[in-house]
Coordinates of C-alpha atoms in Angstrom, one line a residue:
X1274 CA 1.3 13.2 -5.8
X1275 CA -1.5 10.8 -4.5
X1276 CA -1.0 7.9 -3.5
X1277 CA -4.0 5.6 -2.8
X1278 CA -6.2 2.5 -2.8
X1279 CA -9.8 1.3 -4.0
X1280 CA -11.1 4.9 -2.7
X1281 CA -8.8 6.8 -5.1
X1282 CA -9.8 4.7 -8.3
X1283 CA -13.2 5.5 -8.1
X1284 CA -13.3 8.5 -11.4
X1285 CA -15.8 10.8 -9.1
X1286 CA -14.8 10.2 -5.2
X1287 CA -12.1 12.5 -3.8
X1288 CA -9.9 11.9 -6.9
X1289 CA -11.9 13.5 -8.9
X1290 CA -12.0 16.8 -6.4
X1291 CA -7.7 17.0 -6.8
X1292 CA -8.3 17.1 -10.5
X1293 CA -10.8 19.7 -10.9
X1294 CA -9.9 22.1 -7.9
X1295 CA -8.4 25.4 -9.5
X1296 CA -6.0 25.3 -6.2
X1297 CA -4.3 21.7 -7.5
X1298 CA -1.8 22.9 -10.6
X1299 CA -1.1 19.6 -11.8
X1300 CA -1.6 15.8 -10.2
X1301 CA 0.3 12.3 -10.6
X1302 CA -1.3 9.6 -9.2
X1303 CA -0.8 6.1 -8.3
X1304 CA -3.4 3.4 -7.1
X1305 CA -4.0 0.0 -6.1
X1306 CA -6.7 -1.8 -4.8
X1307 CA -7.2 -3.7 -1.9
X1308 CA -3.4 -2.9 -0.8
X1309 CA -1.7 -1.9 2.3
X1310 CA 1.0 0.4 3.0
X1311 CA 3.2 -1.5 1.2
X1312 CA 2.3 0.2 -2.1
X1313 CA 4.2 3.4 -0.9
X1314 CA 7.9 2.1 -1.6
X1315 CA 7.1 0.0 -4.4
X1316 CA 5.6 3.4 -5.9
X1317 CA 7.9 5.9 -4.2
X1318 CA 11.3 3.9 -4.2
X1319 CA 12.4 5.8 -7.5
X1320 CA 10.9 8.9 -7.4
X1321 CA 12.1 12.4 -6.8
X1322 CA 9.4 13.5 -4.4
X1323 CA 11.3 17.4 -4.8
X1324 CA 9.2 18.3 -7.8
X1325 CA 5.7 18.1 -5.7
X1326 CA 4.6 20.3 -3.0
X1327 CA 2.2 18.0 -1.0
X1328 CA 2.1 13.7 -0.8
X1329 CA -1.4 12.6 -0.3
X1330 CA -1.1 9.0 1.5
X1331 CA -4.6 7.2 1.2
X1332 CA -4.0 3.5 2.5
X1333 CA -5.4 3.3 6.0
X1334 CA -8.8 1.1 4.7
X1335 CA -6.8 -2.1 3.9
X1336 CA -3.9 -1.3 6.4
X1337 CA -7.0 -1.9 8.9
X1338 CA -8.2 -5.0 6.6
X1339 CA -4.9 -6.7 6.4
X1340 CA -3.9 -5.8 9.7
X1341 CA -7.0 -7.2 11.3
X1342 CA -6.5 -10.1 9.2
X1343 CA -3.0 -11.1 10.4
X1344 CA -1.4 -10.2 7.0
X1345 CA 0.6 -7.6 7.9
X1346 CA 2.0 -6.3 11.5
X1347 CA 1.5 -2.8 13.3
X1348 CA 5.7 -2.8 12.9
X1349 CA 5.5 -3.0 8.6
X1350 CA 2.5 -0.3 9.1
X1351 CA 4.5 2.3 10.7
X1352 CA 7.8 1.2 9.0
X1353 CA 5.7 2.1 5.6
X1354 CA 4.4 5.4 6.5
X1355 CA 7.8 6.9 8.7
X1356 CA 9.6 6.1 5.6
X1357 CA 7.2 7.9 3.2
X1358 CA 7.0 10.9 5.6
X1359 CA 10.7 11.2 5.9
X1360 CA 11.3 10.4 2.1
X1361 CA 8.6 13.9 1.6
X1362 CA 9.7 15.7 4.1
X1363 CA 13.6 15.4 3.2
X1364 CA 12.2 16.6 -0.2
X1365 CA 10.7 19.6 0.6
X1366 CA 7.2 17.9 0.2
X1367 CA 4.8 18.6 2.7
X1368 CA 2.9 14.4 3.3
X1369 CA -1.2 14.5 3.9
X1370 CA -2.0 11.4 5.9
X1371 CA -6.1 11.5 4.4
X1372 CA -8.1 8.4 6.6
X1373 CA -10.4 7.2 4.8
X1374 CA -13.8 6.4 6.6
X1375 CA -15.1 2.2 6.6
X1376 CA -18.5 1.8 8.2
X1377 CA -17.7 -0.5 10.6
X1378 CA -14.5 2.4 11.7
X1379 CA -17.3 4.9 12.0
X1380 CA -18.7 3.5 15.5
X1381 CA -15.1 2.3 16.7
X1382 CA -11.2 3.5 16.2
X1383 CA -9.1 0.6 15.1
X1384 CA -5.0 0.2 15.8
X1385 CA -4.1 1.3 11.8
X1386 CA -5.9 4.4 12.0
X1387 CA -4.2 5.5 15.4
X1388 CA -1.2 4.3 13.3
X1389 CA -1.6 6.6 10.7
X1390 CA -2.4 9.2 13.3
X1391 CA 0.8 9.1 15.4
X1392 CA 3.2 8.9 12.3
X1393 CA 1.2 12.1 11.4
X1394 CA 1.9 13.8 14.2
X1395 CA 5.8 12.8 14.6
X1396 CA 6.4 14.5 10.7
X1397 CA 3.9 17.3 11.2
X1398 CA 2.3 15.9 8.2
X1399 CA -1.6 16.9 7.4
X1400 CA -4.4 14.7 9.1
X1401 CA -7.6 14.3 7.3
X1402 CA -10.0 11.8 9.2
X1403 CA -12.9 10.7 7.1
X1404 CA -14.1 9.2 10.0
X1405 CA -14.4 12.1 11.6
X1406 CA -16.1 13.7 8.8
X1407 CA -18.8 10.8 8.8
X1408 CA -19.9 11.7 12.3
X1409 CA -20.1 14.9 11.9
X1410 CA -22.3 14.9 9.0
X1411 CA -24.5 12.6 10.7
X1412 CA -24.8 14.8 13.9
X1413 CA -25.6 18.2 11.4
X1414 CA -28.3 16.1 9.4
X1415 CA -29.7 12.6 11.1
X1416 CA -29.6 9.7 8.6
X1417 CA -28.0 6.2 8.8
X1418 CA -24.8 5.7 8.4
X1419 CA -25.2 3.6 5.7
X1420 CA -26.4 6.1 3.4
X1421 CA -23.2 7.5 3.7
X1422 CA -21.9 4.3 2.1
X1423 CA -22.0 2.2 -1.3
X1424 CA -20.3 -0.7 1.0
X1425 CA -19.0 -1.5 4.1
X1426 CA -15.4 -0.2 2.8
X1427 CA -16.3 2.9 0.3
X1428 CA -17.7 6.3 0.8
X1429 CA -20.5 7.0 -2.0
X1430 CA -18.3 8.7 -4.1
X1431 CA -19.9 12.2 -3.5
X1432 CA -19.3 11.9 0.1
X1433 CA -16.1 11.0 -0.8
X1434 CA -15.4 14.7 -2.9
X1435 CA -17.0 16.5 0.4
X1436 CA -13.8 14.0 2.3
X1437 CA -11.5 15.5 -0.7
X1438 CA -12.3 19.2 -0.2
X1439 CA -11.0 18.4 3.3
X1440 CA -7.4 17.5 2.3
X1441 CA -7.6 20.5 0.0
X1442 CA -8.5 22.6 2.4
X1443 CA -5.3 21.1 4.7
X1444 CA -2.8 21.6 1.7
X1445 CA -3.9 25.5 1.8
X1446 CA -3.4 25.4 5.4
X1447 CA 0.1 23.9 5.3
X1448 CA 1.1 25.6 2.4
X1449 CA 3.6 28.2 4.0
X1450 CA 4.5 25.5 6.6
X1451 CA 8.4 24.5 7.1
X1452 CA 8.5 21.0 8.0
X1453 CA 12.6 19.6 9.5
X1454 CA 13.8 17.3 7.7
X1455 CA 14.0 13.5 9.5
X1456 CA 16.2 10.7 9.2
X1457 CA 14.9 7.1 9.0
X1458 CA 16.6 4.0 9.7
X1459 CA 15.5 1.7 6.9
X1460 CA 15.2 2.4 3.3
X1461 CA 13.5 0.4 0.7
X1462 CA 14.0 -0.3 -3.3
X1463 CA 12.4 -2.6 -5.7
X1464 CA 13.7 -5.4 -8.0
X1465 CA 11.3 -5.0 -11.0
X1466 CA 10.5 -8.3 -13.4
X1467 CA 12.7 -7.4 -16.0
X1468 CA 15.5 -8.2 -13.3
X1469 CA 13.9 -12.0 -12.2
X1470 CA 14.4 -13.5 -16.3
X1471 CA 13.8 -13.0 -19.9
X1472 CA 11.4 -12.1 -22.0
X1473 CA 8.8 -10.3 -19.2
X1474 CA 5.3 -10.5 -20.5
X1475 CA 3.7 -7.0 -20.8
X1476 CA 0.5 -6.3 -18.4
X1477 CA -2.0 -3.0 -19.1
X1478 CA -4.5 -1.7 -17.5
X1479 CA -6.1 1.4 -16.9
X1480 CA -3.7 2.5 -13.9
X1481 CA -0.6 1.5 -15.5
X1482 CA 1.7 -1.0 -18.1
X1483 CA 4.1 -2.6 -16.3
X1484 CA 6.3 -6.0 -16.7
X1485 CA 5.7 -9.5 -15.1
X1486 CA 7.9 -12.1 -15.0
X1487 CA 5.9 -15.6 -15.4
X1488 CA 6.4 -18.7 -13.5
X1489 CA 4.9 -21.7 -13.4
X1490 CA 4.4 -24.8 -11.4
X1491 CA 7.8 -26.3 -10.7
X1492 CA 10.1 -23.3 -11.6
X1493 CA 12.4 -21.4 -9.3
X1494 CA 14.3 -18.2 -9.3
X1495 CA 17.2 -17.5 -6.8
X1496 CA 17.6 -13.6 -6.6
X1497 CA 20.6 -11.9 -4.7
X1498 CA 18.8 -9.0 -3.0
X1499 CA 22.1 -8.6 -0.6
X1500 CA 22.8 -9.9 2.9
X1501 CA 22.0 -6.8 4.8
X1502 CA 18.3 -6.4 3.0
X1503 CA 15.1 -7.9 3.8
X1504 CA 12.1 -8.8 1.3
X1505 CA 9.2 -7.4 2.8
X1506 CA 6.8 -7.3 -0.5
X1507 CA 5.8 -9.2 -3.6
X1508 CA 4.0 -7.8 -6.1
X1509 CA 1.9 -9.5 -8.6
X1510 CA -0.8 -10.0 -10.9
X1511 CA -3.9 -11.2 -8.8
X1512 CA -5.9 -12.6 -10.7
X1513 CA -2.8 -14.9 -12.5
X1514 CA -1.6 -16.2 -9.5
X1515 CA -2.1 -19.7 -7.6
X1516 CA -0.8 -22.1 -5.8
X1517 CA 1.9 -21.7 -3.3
X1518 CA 5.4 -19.8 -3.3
X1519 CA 8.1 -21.3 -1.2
X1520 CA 10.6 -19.3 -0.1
X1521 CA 14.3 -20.4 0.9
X1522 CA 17.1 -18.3 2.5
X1523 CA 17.9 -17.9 6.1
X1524 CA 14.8 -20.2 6.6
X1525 CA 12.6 -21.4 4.5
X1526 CA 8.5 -20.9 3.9
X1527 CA 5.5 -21.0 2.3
X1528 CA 3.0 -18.7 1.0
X1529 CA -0.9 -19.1 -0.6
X1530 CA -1.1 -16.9 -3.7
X1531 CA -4.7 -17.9 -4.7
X1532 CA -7.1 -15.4 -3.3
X1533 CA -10.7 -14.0 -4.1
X1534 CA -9.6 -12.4 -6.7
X1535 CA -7.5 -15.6 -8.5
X1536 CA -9.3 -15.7 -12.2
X1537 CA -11.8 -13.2 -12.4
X1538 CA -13.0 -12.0 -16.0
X1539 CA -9.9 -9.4 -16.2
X1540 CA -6.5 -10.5 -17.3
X1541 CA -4.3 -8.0 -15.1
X1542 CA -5.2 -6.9 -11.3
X1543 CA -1.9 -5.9 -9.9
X1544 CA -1.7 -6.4 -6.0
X1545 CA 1.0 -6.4 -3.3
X1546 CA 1.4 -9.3 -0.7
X1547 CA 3.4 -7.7 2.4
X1548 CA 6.2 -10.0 3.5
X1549 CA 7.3 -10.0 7.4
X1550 CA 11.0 -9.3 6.7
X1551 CA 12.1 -12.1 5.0
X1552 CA 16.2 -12.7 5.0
X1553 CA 18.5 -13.9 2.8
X1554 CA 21.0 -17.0 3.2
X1555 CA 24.2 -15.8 4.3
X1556 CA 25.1 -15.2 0.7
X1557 CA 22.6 -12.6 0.4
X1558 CA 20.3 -14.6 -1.8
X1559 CA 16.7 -15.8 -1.5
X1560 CA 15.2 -18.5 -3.8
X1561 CA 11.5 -18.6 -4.8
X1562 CA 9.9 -22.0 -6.4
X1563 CA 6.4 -22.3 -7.7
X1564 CA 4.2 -25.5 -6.3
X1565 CA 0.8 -26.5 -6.3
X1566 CA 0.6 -27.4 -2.8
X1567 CA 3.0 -25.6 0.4
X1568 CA 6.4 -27.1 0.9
X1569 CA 7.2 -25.3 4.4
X1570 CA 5.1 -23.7 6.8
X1571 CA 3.1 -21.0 6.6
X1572 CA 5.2 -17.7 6.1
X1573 CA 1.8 -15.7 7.1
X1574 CA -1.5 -18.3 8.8
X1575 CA -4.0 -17.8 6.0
X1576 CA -7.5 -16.4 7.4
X1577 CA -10.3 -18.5 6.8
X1578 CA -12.7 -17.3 4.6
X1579 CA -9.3 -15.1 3.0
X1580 CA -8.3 -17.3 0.2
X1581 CA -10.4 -18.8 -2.5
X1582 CA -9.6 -22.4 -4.1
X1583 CA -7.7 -21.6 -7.6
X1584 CA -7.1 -23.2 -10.4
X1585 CA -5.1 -26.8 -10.8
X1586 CA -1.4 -26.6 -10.4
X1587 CA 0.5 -23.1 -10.0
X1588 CA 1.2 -20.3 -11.5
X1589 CA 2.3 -16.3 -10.6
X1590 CA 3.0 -13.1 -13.0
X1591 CA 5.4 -11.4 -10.5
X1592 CA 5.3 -7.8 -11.1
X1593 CA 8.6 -7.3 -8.5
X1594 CA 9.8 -7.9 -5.4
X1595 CA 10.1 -5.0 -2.4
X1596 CA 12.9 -5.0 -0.2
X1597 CA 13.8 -3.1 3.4
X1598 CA 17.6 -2.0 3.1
X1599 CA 19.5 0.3 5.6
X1600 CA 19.6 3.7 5.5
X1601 CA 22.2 5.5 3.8
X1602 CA 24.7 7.0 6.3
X1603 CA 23.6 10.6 5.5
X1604 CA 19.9 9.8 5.8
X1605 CA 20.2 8.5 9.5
X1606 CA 19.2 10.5 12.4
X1607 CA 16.6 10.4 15.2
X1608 CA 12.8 11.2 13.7
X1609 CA 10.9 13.9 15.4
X1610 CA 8.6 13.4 18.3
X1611 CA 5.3 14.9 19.4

């Protein structure tokens, strides 16, 4: 199973190596632009991870991004990827943490990536560092660096294949491996749209068909997600989703939906908004209401430059909401180390 970001969509980057390598059997694959870590519950949370041999985890480009941005902390990052590990590992899935390279990450290692790196080495999970790769390839044939790129964030996708090979070539070498099996001390699960109200409206696109539940400016929703759980992630459809969302529970806040992708010429661009862990009032329940201008603080400061003026008035197609439970009891345990 792959798991990854704007990278993985491309149809001939590294994607397009797992498909056609006669050593990959069969592939199921979920993407996401422009998305953190947070992607890996909301795609993970209800799958049996026992029926694959290897998780690829590509999402170290916009962990760096949104972590250099203030948008999500080095805490949710390693929260993210322990728990996909452990969730593989438990399943007799062997996780591949594959780093891909940014131009600017070329010349200079950034917090995500050592991230990634250390959670890699606590699960004994595969390491594949584009970066790496770049420099190398530059030392065994002199060019710029940016002929190695299409932008400052994406391989030219036949660099990108040579970057695939690579995580290939580490599922061979792990194949035989035994990895323990961890315990975590958080879990996560999703409340999908059809959950939030009636009558979801039907998004499609060419990475998946999934349900959104519509609000507009002035409507609210009061979910119970339970007192012990947190909500850490809201997904959405990007480009049909502006204004604020104000969030009330054990305090109350405000978040800009409007980015740079708010209306462009596509009607469904699903996208994940990490949350720092958000809790409920004591009842367990969390309200969200749809305004045009913010009615709390800031839940996250918005970077300037980050969010693009929208539309008049508000509106949001929530895909879901992700939320940070405890473990169960048989799941806990101390993780591995080194």
């Amino acid at each position: 199973m792959l798991i990854g970001t704007s990278n993985s969509i491309f149809k001939d980057g590294y994607r397009a190596e797992f498909e056609n390598s006669k050593d990959i059997s069969s592939l199921t694959f979920h993407g996401m632009g422009a998305a953190c870590s947070i992607i890996l519950p909301f795609f993970l949370s209800k799958v049996d991870l026992k029926d694959y041999d290897f998780l690829v985890i590509e999402t170290s480009i916009n962990d760096v991004l949104q972590c250099s941005r203030g948008t999500v902390s080095h805490d949710q990052i390693r929260a993210n990827l322990r728990w996909a590990c452990a969730k593989a590992v438990n399943a007799g899935c062997k996780p591949i943490m594959m780093i891909m390279p940014t131009l600017n990450g070329v010349r200079n290692r950034n917090i995500a990536d050592i991230l990634h790196r250390e959670v890699a080495a606590e699960f004994q999970a595969g390491y594949v560092d584009g970066h790496e790769f770049v420099r190398t390839a530059k030392l065994l044939k002199p060019r710029k660096l940016d002929l190695f790129f299409q932008d400052k964030s994406h391989l030219k996708p036949p660099v990108g294949r040579q970057v695939g090979k690579l995580a290939i070539a580490k599922m061979k070498s792990m194949k035989k491996k035994a990895l323990p099996t961890v315990g975590v001390d958080h879990d996560f699960r999703t409340i999908p749209a059809a959950e939030l109200g009636d009558a979801p409206l039907e998004r499609v696109n060419s990475l998946m068909s999934i349900s959104c539940h519509c609000m507009q400016q002035g409507d609210s929703v009061t979910v119970d997600i339970g007192r012990e759980n947190y909500l850490v992630g809201l997904a959405m459809n990007r480009t049909e989703s502006w204004g604020h969302l104000n969030l009330s529970g054990g305090r109350n806040a405000s978040m800009a939906l409007q980015t740079n992708y708010t209306k462009r010429p596509v009607s469904f661009l699903a996208g994940i908004r990490p949350v720092p862990d958000f809790a409920p009032d004591p009842e367990g329940r969390i309200t969200l209401k749809l305004s045009s201008t913010a009615l709390f603080e800031d839940l996250v400061p918005a970077p300037a430059g980050s969010f693009a003026p929208g539309p008049e008035g508000a509106n949001v197609e929530l895909m879901g909401l992700i939320l940070k439970c405890p473990a169960p009891p048989l799941s806990r345990g101390k993780a591995l180390t080194g």
